[in-house]
Amino acid sequence: MANILVVDDDPVSRNIVTKILEKDEHTVTACASAPAAIEELTFKEFDLLVTDIIMPEHDGFEVIQAARSLRPTLKVIVLSGIDERVPQELSMAAFDRLGVCRVVRKPIKPAVLVSEVLAVLVAG
């Protein structure tokens, strides 16, 4: 299926996302940090980037900006633990400016993640 880069500092979330995507027959490269993800983006081609936003030291925004620079056509899905206190239209406006295709809310629901990944990949 697709070659997907997953970025999340939380090992439990990273492993869950990886297992869900591998079960759906995708090839997954998982990174625990923004710098590791940027290194992967520098040397490898991916069909999709799935990244957390809130991470220590370097955040998902930096990963997305690097992806835009290194791989301008790379599709992006954000994993977001941003809660209801942040208006959805505000976070979506920021994500739209970065070219984010979809936002999947945490906690991750496997069926939602699989359907969002499929939708982004099929959209071409």
mmCIF file of C-alpha atoms in Angstrom:
data_model
loop_
_atom_site.group_PDB
_atom_site.id
_atom_site.type_symbol
_atom_site.label_atom_id
_atom_site.label_comp_id
_atom_site.label_asym_id
_atom_site.label_seq_id
_atom_site.Cartn_x
_atom_site.Cartn_y
_atom_site.Cartn_z
ATOM 1 C CA MET A 1 0.000 0.000 0.000
ATOM 2 C CA ALA A 2 1.675 3.224 1.159
ATOM 3 C CA ASN A 3 5.005 4.182 2.713
ATOM 4 C CA ILE A 4 4.117 6.227 5.815
ATOM 5 C CA LEU A 5 6.250 8.251 8.231
ATOM 6 C CA VAL A 6 4.766 8.360 11.749
ATOM 7 C CA VAL A 7 6.074 10.900 14.280
ATOM 8 C CA ASP A 8 5.004 10.880 17.931
ATOM 9 C CA ASP A 9 7.081 11.347 21.079
ATOM 10 C CA ASP A 10 4.724 9.153 23.094
ATOM 11 C CA PRO A 11 5.822 5.527 22.630
ATOM 12 C CA VAL A 12 2.347 4.126 23.320
ATOM 13 C CA SER A 13 0.666 6.382 20.729
ATOM 14 C CA ARG A 14 3.473 5.781 18.232
ATOM 15 C CA ASN A 15 3.190 2.011 18.619
ATOM 16 C CA ILE A 16 -0.605 2.041 18.371
ATOM 17 C CA VAL A 17 -0.545 4.105 15.174
ATOM 18 C CA THR A 18 2.215 1.934 13.722
ATOM 19 C CA LYS A 19 0.338 -1.303 14.465
ATOM 20 C CA ILE A 20 -2.933 0.048 13.040
ATOM 21 C CA LEU A 21 -1.241 1.136 9.812
ATOM 22 C CA GLU A 22 0.841 -2.040 9.470
ATOM 23 C CA LYS A 23 -2.299 -4.137 9.974
ATOM 24 C CA ASP A 24 -3.765 -2.187 7.056
ATOM 25 C CA GLU A 25 -0.693 -3.330 5.038
ATOM 26 C CA HIS A 26 1.206 -0.042 4.966
ATOM 27 C CA THR A 27 4.972 0.215 5.419
ATOM 28 C CA VAL A 28 5.662 2.386 8.458
ATOM 29 C CA THR A 29 8.764 4.235 9.590
ATOM 30 C CA ALA A 30 8.212 5.445 13.156
ATOM 31 C CA CYS A 31 10.128 8.320 14.765
ATOM 32 C CA ALA A 32 10.104 9.507 18.371
ATOM 33 C CA SER A 33 11.185 13.070 17.627
ATOM 34 C CA ALA A 34 11.033 15.876 15.095
ATOM 35 C CA PRO A 35 14.798 15.766 14.352
ATOM 36 C CA ALA A 36 14.644 12.017 13.644
ATOM 37 C CA ALA A 37 11.657 12.549 11.342
ATOM 38 C CA ILE A 38 13.386 15.376 9.485
ATOM 39 C CA GLU A 39 16.395 13.122 8.946
ATOM 40 C CA GLU A 40 14.119 10.419 7.495
ATOM 41 C CA LEU A 41 12.446 12.997 5.222
ATOM 42 C CA THR A 42 15.858 14.101 4.000
ATOM 43 C CA PHE A 43 16.862 10.686 2.743
ATOM 44 C CA LYS A 44 13.659 8.745 2.047
ATOM 45 C CA GLU A 45 10.490 9.120 0.014
ATOM 46 C CA PHE A 46 7.138 8.764 1.760
ATOM 47 C CA ASP A 47 3.552 8.778 0.542
ATOM 48 C CA LEU A 48 2.193 10.225 3.775
ATOM 49 C CA LEU A 49 3.345 11.931 6.971
ATOM 50 C CA VAL A 50 1.336 11.281 10.144
ATOM 51 C CA THR A 51 2.598 13.515 12.937
ATOM 52 C CA ASP A 52 1.757 14.538 16.463
ATOM 53 C CA ILE A 53 1.878 18.289 17.056
ATOM 54 C CA ILE A 54 2.718 18.712 20.732
ATOM 55 C CA MET A 55 6.191 17.261 21.354
ATOM 56 C CA PRO A 56 9.031 18.423 23.604
ATOM 57 C CA GLU A 57 11.849 20.579 22.220
ATOM 58 C CA HIS A 58 10.772 20.390 18.563
ATOM 59 C CA ASP A 59 7.104 20.132 17.626
ATOM 60 C CA GLY A 60 5.068 18.741 14.772
ATOM 61 C CA PHE A 61 4.883 22.149 13.123
ATOM 62 C CA GLU A 62 8.644 21.948 12.550
ATOM 63 C CA VAL A 63 8.239 18.485 11.015
ATOM 64 C CA ILE A 64 5.510 19.757 8.685
ATOM 65 C CA GLN A 65 7.559 22.812 7.686
ATOM 66 C CA ALA A 66 10.574 20.597 6.938
ATOM 67 C CA ALA A 67 8.353 18.260 4.933
ATOM 68 C CA ARG A 68 7.056 21.223 2.911
ATOM 69 C CA SER A 69 10.630 22.225 2.167
ATOM 70 C CA LEU A 70 12.037 18.748 1.436
ATOM 71 C CA ARG A 71 8.955 17.026 -0.020
ATOM 72 C CA PRO A 72 6.502 19.737 -1.148
ATOM 73 C CA THR A 73 3.855 17.305 -2.390
ATOM 74 C CA LEU A 74 3.883 15.043 0.687
ATOM 75 C CA LYS A 75 0.429 14.577 2.182
ATOM 76 C CA VAL A 76 0.095 15.260 5.918
ATOM 77 C CA ILE A 77 -2.249 14.011 8.621
ATOM 78 C CA VAL A 78 -1.970 15.539 12.094
ATOM 79 C CA LEU A 79 -2.586 13.561 15.263
ATOM 80 C CA SER A 80 -3.975 16.054 17.723
ATOM 81 C CA GLY A 81 -4.551 15.930 21.434
ATOM 82 C CA ILE A 82 -5.677 19.563 21.311
ATOM 83 C CA ASP A 83 -8.771 19.632 23.444
ATOM 84 C CA GLU A 84 -12.099 21.417 23.205
ATOM 85 C CA ARG A 85 -10.711 24.589 24.806
ATOM 86 C CA VAL A 86 -9.016 25.427 21.511
ATOM 87 C CA PRO A 87 -11.713 26.280 18.961
ATOM 88 C CA GLN A 88 -11.629 23.714 16.149
ATOM 89 C CA GLU A 89 -11.819 26.435 13.489
ATOM 90 C CA LEU A 90 -8.683 28.070 14.944
ATOM 91 C CA SER A 91 -6.614 24.897 14.882
ATOM 92 C CA MET A 92 -7.960 23.963 11.426
ATOM 93 C CA ALA A 93 -7.043 27.401 10.065
ATOM 94 C CA ALA A 94 -3.460 26.912 11.244
ATOM 95 C CA PHE A 95 -3.333 23.411 9.784
ATOM 96 C CA ASP A 96 -4.814 24.585 6.477
ATOM 97 C CA ARG A 97 -2.025 27.143 6.127
ATOM 98 C CA LEU A 98 0.497 24.316 6.469
ATOM 99 C CA GLY A 99 -1.255 22.141 3.884
ATOM 100 C CA VAL A 100 -2.489 19.538 6.364
ATOM 101 C CA CYS A 101 -4.988 17.190 4.700
ATOM 102 C CA ARG A 102 -6.709 15.829 7.812
ATOM 103 C CA VAL A 103 -6.672 15.973 11.604
ATOM 104 C CA VAL A 104 -7.240 12.833 13.655
ATOM 105 C CA ARG A 105 -8.083 13.492 17.284
ATOM 106 C CA LYS A 106 -6.484 11.606 20.129
ATOM 107 C CA PRO A 107 -7.261 9.174 21.606
ATOM 108 C CA ILE A 108 -6.892 7.385 18.276
ATOM 109 C CA LYS A 109 -9.790 5.287 17.064
ATOM 110 C CA PRO A 110 -8.414 2.640 14.670
ATOM 111 C CA ALA A 111 -11.326 2.815 12.206
ATOM 112 C CA VAL A 112 -11.090 6.609 12.028
ATOM 113 C CA LEU A 113 -7.331 6.556 11.420
ATOM 114 C CA VAL A 114 -7.625 3.895 8.706
ATOM 115 C CA SER A 115 -10.446 5.748 6.930
ATOM 116 C CA GLU A 116 -8.646 9.113 7.077
ATOM 117 C CA VAL A 117 -5.424 7.589 5.723
ATOM 118 C CA LEU A 118 -7.354 5.930 2.908
ATOM 119 C CA ALA A 119 -9.185 9.162 2.094
ATOM 120 C CA VAL A 120 -5.934 11.132 1.868
ATOM 121 C CA LEU A 121 -4.164 8.497 -0.222
ATOM 122 C CA VAL A 122 -7.096 8.082 -2.629
ATOM 123 C CA ALA A 123 -7.516 11.836 -3.040
ATOM 124 C CA GLY A 124 -4.173 11.776 -4.836
#
